[in-house]
Amino acid sequence: MDARAVFDFLLNTHKHYRYRQLIVSPYYMRNRFEKLIEREIKNSQKGKNAYIYAKCNSLTDMRLIRLLYKASRAGVKIKLIIRGLVAWSPRSRSLVRT
């Protein structure tokens, strides 16, 4: 059902659809990613295993990057596979723990 809605969206970009399983850009992606990252921060604070594995074409959204830094400082293990442009600097030890 979600896949059909995505193809309908591509043909009719003026319509907004609700999806159950898919995270479709540009309308829902940032909000959903923020919630997922915040969930992992809470898991880490509760002493649970907390990790983020993500693969994307680029990572330039500064709001998401700041949230990933916050997650790293909270002890969340982060592994990113990014094919293109990145505005993240893992060399900054004061910002990144894991």
mmCIF file of N, CA and C in Angstrom:
data_model
loop_
_atom_site.group_PDB
_atom_site.id
_atom_site.type_symbol
_atom_site.label_atom_id
_atom_site.label_comp_id
_atom_site.label_asym_id
_atom_site.label_seq_id
_atom_site.Cartn_x
_atom_site.Cartn_y
_atom_site.Cartn_z
ATOM 1 N N MET A 1 0.823 -1.196 0.000
ATOM 2 C CA MET A 1 0.000 0.000 0.000
ATOM 3 C C MET A 1 0.862 1.254 0.000
ATOM 4 N N ASP A 2 1.905 1.282 0.849
ATOM 5 C CA ASP A 2 2.792 2.441 0.909
ATOM 6 C C ASP A 2 3.486 2.667 -0.431
ATOM 7 N N ALA A 3 3.944 1.597 -1.065
ATOM 8 C CA ALA A 3 4.657 1.736 -2.340
ATOM 9 C C ALA A 3 3.757 2.372 -3.388
ATOM 10 N N ARG A 4 2.518 1.976 -3.431
ATOM 11 C CA ARG A 4 1.588 2.569 -4.390
ATOM 12 C C ARG A 4 1.411 4.066 -4.120
ATOM 13 N N ALA A 5 1.315 4.427 -2.844
ATOM 14 C CA ALA A 5 1.164 5.835 -2.473
ATOM 15 C C ALA A 5 2.396 6.639 -2.878
ATOM 16 N N VAL A 6 3.598 6.039 -2.764
ATOM 17 C CA VAL A 6 4.816 6.742 -3.180
ATOM 18 C C VAL A 6 4.770 7.026 -4.670
ATOM 19 N N PHE A 7 4.388 6.043 -5.471
ATOM 20 C CA PHE A 7 4.323 6.269 -6.918
ATOM 21 C C PHE A 7 3.233 7.278 -7.272
ATOM 22 N N ASP A 8 2.118 7.250 -6.540
ATOM 23 C CA ASP A 8 1.088 8.276 -6.739
ATOM 24 C C ASP A 8 1.640 9.652 -6.408
ATOM 25 N N PHE A 9 2.426 9.740 -5.328
ATOM 26 C CA PHE A 9 3.043 11.009 -4.938
ATOM 27 C C PHE A 9 3.983 11.517 -6.027
ATOM 28 N N LEU A 10 4.780 10.622 -6.606
ATOM 29 C CA LEU A 10 5.715 11.033 -7.656
ATOM 30 C C LEU A 10 4.981 11.569 -8.876
ATOM 31 N N LEU A 11 3.805 11.035 -9.143
ATOM 32 C CA LEU A 11 3.015 11.514 -10.276
ATOM 33 C C LEU A 11 2.209 12.762 -9.930
ATOM 34 N N ASN A 12 1.822 12.894 -8.675
ATOM 35 C CA ASN A 12 0.975 14.005 -8.228
ATOM 36 C C ASN A 12 1.612 14.663 -7.013
ATOM 37 N N THR A 13 2.668 15.430 -7.227
ATOM 38 C CA THR A 13 3.438 15.973 -6.100
ATOM 39 C C THR A 13 2.665 16.997 -5.265
ATOM 40 N N HIS A 14 1.529 17.432 -5.739
ATOM 41 C CA HIS A 14 0.734 18.383 -4.963
ATOM 42 C C HIS A 14 -0.086 17.693 -3.873
ATOM 43 N N LYS A 15 -0.186 16.369 -3.918
ATOM 44 C CA LYS A 15 -0.940 15.625 -2.917
ATOM 45 C C LYS A 15 -0.003 15.133 -1.823
ATOM 46 N N HIS A 16 -0.495 15.134 -0.584
ATOM 47 C CA HIS A 16 0.258 14.588 0.540
ATOM 48 C C HIS A 16 -0.390 13.277 0.968
ATOM 49 N N TYR A 17 0.423 12.289 1.183
ATOM 50 C CA TYR A 17 -0.049 10.975 1.588
ATOM 51 C C TYR A 17 0.506 10.636 2.965
ATOM 52 N N ARG A 18 -0.198 9.788 3.685
ATOM 53 C CA ARG A 18 0.278 9.241 4.950
ATOM 54 C C ARG A 18 0.799 7.835 4.667
ATOM 55 N N TYR A 19 1.934 7.508 5.269
ATOM 56 C CA TYR A 19 2.544 6.205 5.056
ATOM 57 C C TYR A 19 2.680 5.493 6.386
ATOM 58 N N ARG A 20 2.524 4.169 6.376
ATOM 59 C CA ARG A 20 2.647 3.385 7.607
ATOM 60 C C ARG A 20 4.089 3.003 7.886
ATOM 61 N N GLN A 21 4.801 2.537 6.883
ATOM 62 C CA GLN A 21 6.140 1.994 7.076
ATOM 63 C C GLN A 21 7.240 2.843 6.445
ATOM 64 N N LEU A 22 6.957 3.514 5.352
ATOM 65 C CA LEU A 22 7.976 4.262 4.629
ATOM 66 C C LEU A 22 8.165 5.656 5.216
ATOM 67 N N ILE A 23 9.397 6.136 5.138
ATOM 68 C CA ILE A 23 9.707 7.513 5.528
ATOM 69 C C ILE A 23 10.011 8.252 4.232
ATOM 70 N N VAL A 24 9.089 9.090 3.794
ATOM 71 C CA VAL A 24 9.179 9.717 2.479
ATOM 72 C C VAL A 24 9.572 11.179 2.619
ATOM 73 N N SER A 25 10.610 11.539 1.897
ATOM 74 C CA SER A 25 11.086 12.917 1.879
ATOM 75 C C SER A 25 10.266 13.701 0.868
ATOM 76 N N PRO A 26 10.075 14.971 1.021
ATOM 77 C CA PRO A 26 10.631 15.869 2.021
ATOM 78 C C PRO A 26 9.712 16.109 3.202
ATOM 79 N N TYR A 27 8.526 15.528 3.214
ATOM 80 C CA TYR A 27 7.519 15.921 4.196
ATOM 81 C C TYR A 27 7.676 15.289 5.567
ATOM 82 N N TYR A 28 8.151 14.065 5.640
ATOM 83 C CA TYR A 28 8.135 13.349 6.911
ATOM 84 C C TYR A 28 9.510 12.923 7.398
ATOM 85 N N MET A 29 10.509 12.994 6.560
ATOM 86 C CA MET A 29 11.795 12.374 6.864
ATOM 87 C C MET A 29 12.499 13.001 8.068
ATOM 88 N N ARG A 30 12.668 14.306 8.084
ATOM 89 C CA ARG A 30 13.405 14.936 9.185
ATOM 90 C C ARG A 30 12.722 14.669 10.517
ATOM 91 N N ASN A 31 11.436 14.867 10.588
ATOM 92 C CA ASN A 31 10.698 14.663 11.835
ATOM 93 C C ASN A 31 10.845 13.226 12.322
ATOM 94 N N ARG A 32 10.730 12.266 11.432
ATOM 95 C CA ARG A 32 10.849 10.856 11.815
ATOM 96 C C ARG A 32 12.265 10.528 12.262
ATOM 97 N N PHE A 33 13.276 11.024 11.538
ATOM 98 C CA PHE A 33 14.660 10.783 11.940
ATOM 99 C C PHE A 33 14.942 11.392 13.312
ATOM 100 N N GLU A 34 14.437 12.593 13.554
ATOM 101 C CA GLU A 34 14.647 13.228 14.856
ATOM 102 C C GLU A 34 14.049 12.379 15.973
ATOM 103 N N LYS A 35 12.854 11.857 15.768
ATOM 104 C CA LYS A 35 12.225 11.008 16.781
ATOM 105 C C LYS A 35 13.029 9.731 17.010
ATOM 106 N N LEU A 36 13.526 9.138 15.937
ATOM 107 C CA LEU A 36 14.317 7.913 16.072
ATOM 108 C C LEU A 36 15.632 8.170 16.819
ATOM 109 N N ILE A 37 16.289 9.278 16.520
ATOM 110 C CA ILE A 37 17.539 9.620 17.205
ATOM 111 C C ILE A 37 17.275 9.903 18.680
ATOM 112 N N GLU A 38 16.223 10.661 18.973
ATOM 113 C CA GLU A 38 15.864 10.953 20.369
ATOM 114 C C GLU A 38 15.553 9.666 21.130
ATOM 115 N N ARG A 39 14.914 8.705 20.462
ATOM 116 C CA ARG A 39 14.617 7.423 21.102
ATOM 117 C C ARG A 39 15.903 6.710 21.508
ATOM 118 N N GLU A 40 16.914 6.750 20.627
ATOM 119 C CA GLU A 40 18.180 6.098 20.937
ATOM 120 C C GLU A 40 18.908 6.819 22.075
ATOM 121 N N ILE A 41 18.792 8.132 22.144
ATOM 122 C CA ILE A 41 19.373 8.883 23.260
ATOM 123 C C ILE A 41 18.724 8.433 24.568
ATOM 124 N N LYS A 42 17.406 8.314 24.588
ATOM 125 C CA LYS A 42 16.697 7.862 25.789
ATOM 126 C C LYS A 42 17.098 6.438 26.150
ATOM 127 N N ASN A 43 17.242 5.569 25.139
ATOM 128 C CA ASN A 43 17.677 4.197 25.407
ATOM 129 C C ASN A 43 19.046 4.189 26.077
ATOM 130 N N SER A 44 19.954 5.003 25.585
ATOM 131 C CA SER A 44 21.295 5.070 26.157
ATOM 132 C C SER A 44 21.245 5.578 27.595
ATOM 133 N N GLN A 45 20.442 6.582 27.850
ATOM 134 C CA GLN A 45 20.322 7.140 29.200
ATOM 135 C C GLN A 45 19.724 6.141 30.181
ATOM 136 N N LYS A 46 18.923 5.189 29.677
ATOM 137 C CA LYS A 46 18.330 4.148 30.517
ATOM 138 C C LYS A 46 19.261 2.949 30.674
ATOM 139 N N GLY A 47 20.449 3.027 30.054
ATOM 140 C CA GLY A 47 21.395 1.926 30.152
ATOM 141 C C GLY A 47 21.157 0.814 29.146
ATOM 142 N N LYS A 48 20.260 1.030 28.213
ATOM 143 C CA LYS A 48 19.979 0.033 27.180
ATOM 144 C C LYS A 48 20.989 0.181 26.046
ATOM 145 N N ASN A 49 21.077 -0.850 25.206
ATOM 146 C CA ASN A 49 21.882 -0.730 23.994
ATOM 147 C C ASN A 49 21.279 0.354 23.115
ATOM 148 N N ALA A 50 22.117 1.231 22.615
ATOM 149 C CA ALA A 50 21.639 2.330 21.775
ATOM 150 C C ALA A 50 22.588 2.484 20.606
ATOM 151 N N TYR A 51 22.037 2.450 19.412
ATOM 152 C CA TYR A 51 22.885 2.565 18.227
ATOM 153 C C TYR A 51 22.101 3.160 17.069
ATOM 154 N N ILE A 52 22.839 3.755 16.159
ATOM 155 C CA ILE A 52 22.273 4.294 14.923
ATOM 156 C C ILE A 52 23.160 3.818 13.794
ATOM 157 N N TYR A 53 22.589 3.070 12.888
ATOM 158 C CA TYR A 53 23.262 2.684 11.649
ATOM 159 C C TYR A 53 22.469 3.326 10.529
ATOM 160 N N ALA A 54 23.123 4.144 9.722
ATOM 161 C CA ALA A 54 22.407 4.827 8.647
ATOM 162 C C ALA A 54 23.241 4.862 7.376
ATOM 163 N N LYS A 55 22.566 4.737 6.265
ATOM 164 C CA LYS A 55 23.208 4.850 4.957
ATOM 165 C C LYS A 55 22.415 5.885 4.172
ATOM 166 N N CYS A 56 23.122 6.884 3.638
ATOM 167 C CA CYS A 56 22.433 7.922 2.876
ATOM 168 C C CYS A 56 23.353 8.500 1.810
ATOM 169 N N ASN A 57 22.778 9.250 0.928
ATOM 170 C CA ASN A 57 23.560 9.858 -0.153
ATOM 171 C C ASN A 57 24.378 11.037 0.335
ATOM 172 N N SER A 58 23.819 11.834 1.244
ATOM 173 C CA SER A 58 24.558 12.971 1.792
ATOM 174 C C SER A 58 24.012 13.291 3.176
ATOM 175 N N LEU A 59 24.804 14.034 3.942
ATOM 176 C CA LEU A 59 24.387 14.467 5.280
ATOM 177 C C LEU A 59 24.839 15.914 5.455
ATOM 178 N N THR A 60 23.910 16.827 5.194
ATOM 179 C CA THR A 60 24.227 18.252 5.280
ATOM 180 C C THR A 60 23.231 19.016 6.149
ATOM 181 N N ASP A 61 22.222 18.349 6.653
ATOM 182 C CA ASP A 61 21.202 18.993 7.471
ATOM 183 C C ASP A 61 21.784 19.247 8.859
ATOM 184 N N MET A 62 22.078 20.496 9.170
ATOM 185 C CA MET A 62 22.762 20.842 10.415
ATOM 186 C C MET A 62 21.927 20.498 11.652
ATOM 187 N N ARG A 63 20.628 20.576 11.551
ATOM 188 C CA ARG A 63 19.779 20.208 12.686
ATOM 189 C C ARG A 63 19.949 18.722 13.020
ATOM 190 N N LEU A 64 19.954 17.880 12.005
ATOM 191 C CA LEU A 64 20.167 16.452 12.228
ATOM 192 C C LEU A 64 21.590 16.164 12.694
ATOM 193 N N ILE A 65 22.551 16.885 12.146
ATOM 194 C CA ILE A 65 23.948 16.690 12.550
ATOM 195 C C ILE A 65 24.130 17.034 14.022
ATOM 196 N N ARG A 66 23.556 18.154 14.465
ATOM 197 C CA ARG A 66 23.647 18.515 15.884
ATOM 198 C C ARG A 66 23.001 17.454 16.766
ATOM 199 N N LEU A 67 21.897 16.897 16.304
ATOM 200 C CA LEU A 67 21.227 15.849 17.063
ATOM 201 C C LEU A 67 22.068 14.569 17.101
ATOM 202 N N LEU A 68 22.767 14.267 16.022
ATOM 203 C CA LEU A 68 23.675 13.112 16.017
ATOM 204 C C LEU A 68 24.848 13.340 16.971
ATOM 205 N N TYR A 69 25.378 14.561 17.017
ATOM 206 C CA TYR A 69 26.425 14.890 17.994
ATOM 207 C C TYR A 69 25.899 14.678 19.420
ATOM 208 N N LYS A 70 24.669 15.136 19.675
ATOM 209 C CA LYS A 70 24.059 14.973 20.992
ATOM 210 C C LYS A 70 23.932 13.485 21.335
ATOM 211 N N ALA A 71 23.522 12.693 20.359
ATOM 212 C CA ALA A 71 23.392 11.248 20.570
ATOM 213 C C ALA A 71 24.747 10.627 20.880
ATOM 214 N N SER A 72 25.766 11.049 20.165
ATOM 215 C CA SER A 72 27.114 10.528 20.400
ATOM 216 C C SER A 72 27.580 10.856 21.813
ATOM 217 N N ARG A 73 27.349 12.081 22.247
ATOM 218 C CA ARG A 73 27.736 12.475 23.601
ATOM 219 C C ARG A 73 26.967 11.689 24.664
ATOM 220 N N ALA A 74 25.758 11.242 24.312
ATOM 221 C CA ALA A 74 24.939 10.466 25.247
ATOM 222 C C ALA A 74 25.345 8.992 25.271
ATOM 223 N N GLY A 75 26.290 8.619 24.408
ATOM 224 C CA GLY A 75 26.773 7.242 24.401
ATOM 225 C C GLY A 75 26.167 6.355 23.337
ATOM 226 N N VAL A 76 25.401 6.926 22.441
ATOM 227 C CA VAL A 76 24.828 6.150 21.348
ATOM 228 C C VAL A 76 25.928 5.797 20.357
ATOM 229 N N LYS A 77 26.021 4.523 19.991
ATOM 230 C CA LYS A 77 26.994 4.101 18.983
ATOM 231 C C LYS A 77 26.440 4.458 17.614
ATOM 232 N N ILE A 78 27.257 5.141 16.815
ATOM 233 C CA ILE A 78 26.783 5.628 15.522
ATOM 234 C C ILE A 78 27.705 5.121 14.419
ATOM 235 N N LYS A 79 27.097 4.540 13.394
ATOM 236 C CA LYS A 79 27.832 4.125 12.201
ATOM 237 C C LYS A 79 27.090 4.706 10.999
ATOM 238 N N LEU A 80 27.785 5.552 10.246
ATOM 239 C CA LEU A 80 27.181 6.194 9.081
ATOM 240 C C LEU A 80 27.925 5.788 7.816
ATOM 241 N N ILE A 81 27.183 5.474 6.791
ATOM 242 C CA ILE A 81 27.735 5.218 5.465
ATOM 243 C C ILE A 81 27.133 6.288 4.563
ATOM 244 N N ILE A 82 27.981 7.210 4.132
ATOM 245 C CA ILE A 82 27.490 8.351 3.353
ATOM 246 C C ILE A 82 28.266 8.413 2.046
ATOM 247 N N ARG A 83 27.555 8.387 0.935
ATOM 248 C CA ARG A 83 28.187 8.317 -0.373
ATOM 249 C C ARG A 83 28.678 9.668 -0.884
ATOM 250 N N GLY A 84 28.042 10.732 -0.487
ATOM 251 C CA GLY A 84 28.361 12.024 -1.073
ATOM 252 C C GLY A 84 28.809 13.052 -0.054
ATOM 253 N N LEU A 85 28.198 14.221 -0.118
ATOM 254 C CA LEU A 85 28.569 15.378 0.685
ATOM 255 C C LEU A 85 28.262 15.167 2.164
ATOM 256 N N VAL A 86 29.223 15.547 3.024
ATOM 257 C CA VAL A 86 29.065 15.399 4.469
ATOM 258 C C VAL A 86 29.498 16.687 5.154
ATOM 259 N N ALA A 87 28.680 17.151 6.098
ATOM 260 C CA ALA A 87 29.042 18.335 6.879
ATOM 261 C C ALA A 87 29.355 17.931 8.314
ATOM 262 N N TRP A 88 29.718 16.684 8.548
ATOM 263 C CA TRP A 88 30.011 16.090 9.854
ATOM 264 C C TRP A 88 31.512 15.969 9.991
ATOM 265 N N SER A 89 32.049 16.323 11.118
ATOM 266 C CA SER A 89 33.494 16.206 11.331
ATOM 267 C C SER A 89 33.773 15.284 12.508
ATOM 268 N N PRO A 90 34.074 14.004 12.270
ATOM 269 C CA PRO A 90 34.321 13.079 13.377
ATOM 270 C C PRO A 90 35.612 13.367 14.132
ATOM 271 N N ARG A 91 36.448 14.264 13.634
ATOM 272 C CA ARG A 91 37.711 14.585 14.305
ATOM 273 C C ARG A 91 37.525 15.467 15.531
ATOM 274 N N SER A 92 36.380 16.074 15.666
ATOM 275 C CA SER A 92 36.131 16.977 16.778
ATOM 276 C C SER A 92 35.840 16.170 18.041
ATOM 277 N N ARG A 93 36.862 15.870 18.824
ATOM 278 C CA ARG A 93 36.740 15.032 20.021
ATOM 279 C C ARG A 93 35.823 15.647 21.067
ATOM 280 N N SER A 94 35.724 16.965 21.092
ATOM 281 C CA SER A 94 34.852 17.577 22.092
ATOM 282 C C SER A 94 33.369 17.339 21.774
ATOM 283 N N LEU A 95 33.065 17.031 20.527
ATOM 284 C CA LEU A 95 31.689 16.823 20.136
ATOM 285 C C LEU A 95 31.322 15.350 20.004
ATOM 286 N N VAL A 96 32.259 14.497 19.693
ATOM 287 C CA VAL A 96 31.964 13.112 19.365
ATOM 288 C C VAL A 96 32.623 12.167 20.369
ATOM 289 N N ARG A 97 31.828 11.260 20.922
ATOM 290 C CA ARG A 97 32.348 10.254 21.840
ATOM 291 C C ARG A 97 32.450 8.888 21.196
ATOM 292 N N THR A 98 31.425 8.488 20.458
ATOM 293 C CA THR A 98 31.377 7.125 19.906
ATOM 294 C C THR A 98 31.387 7.149 18.400
#
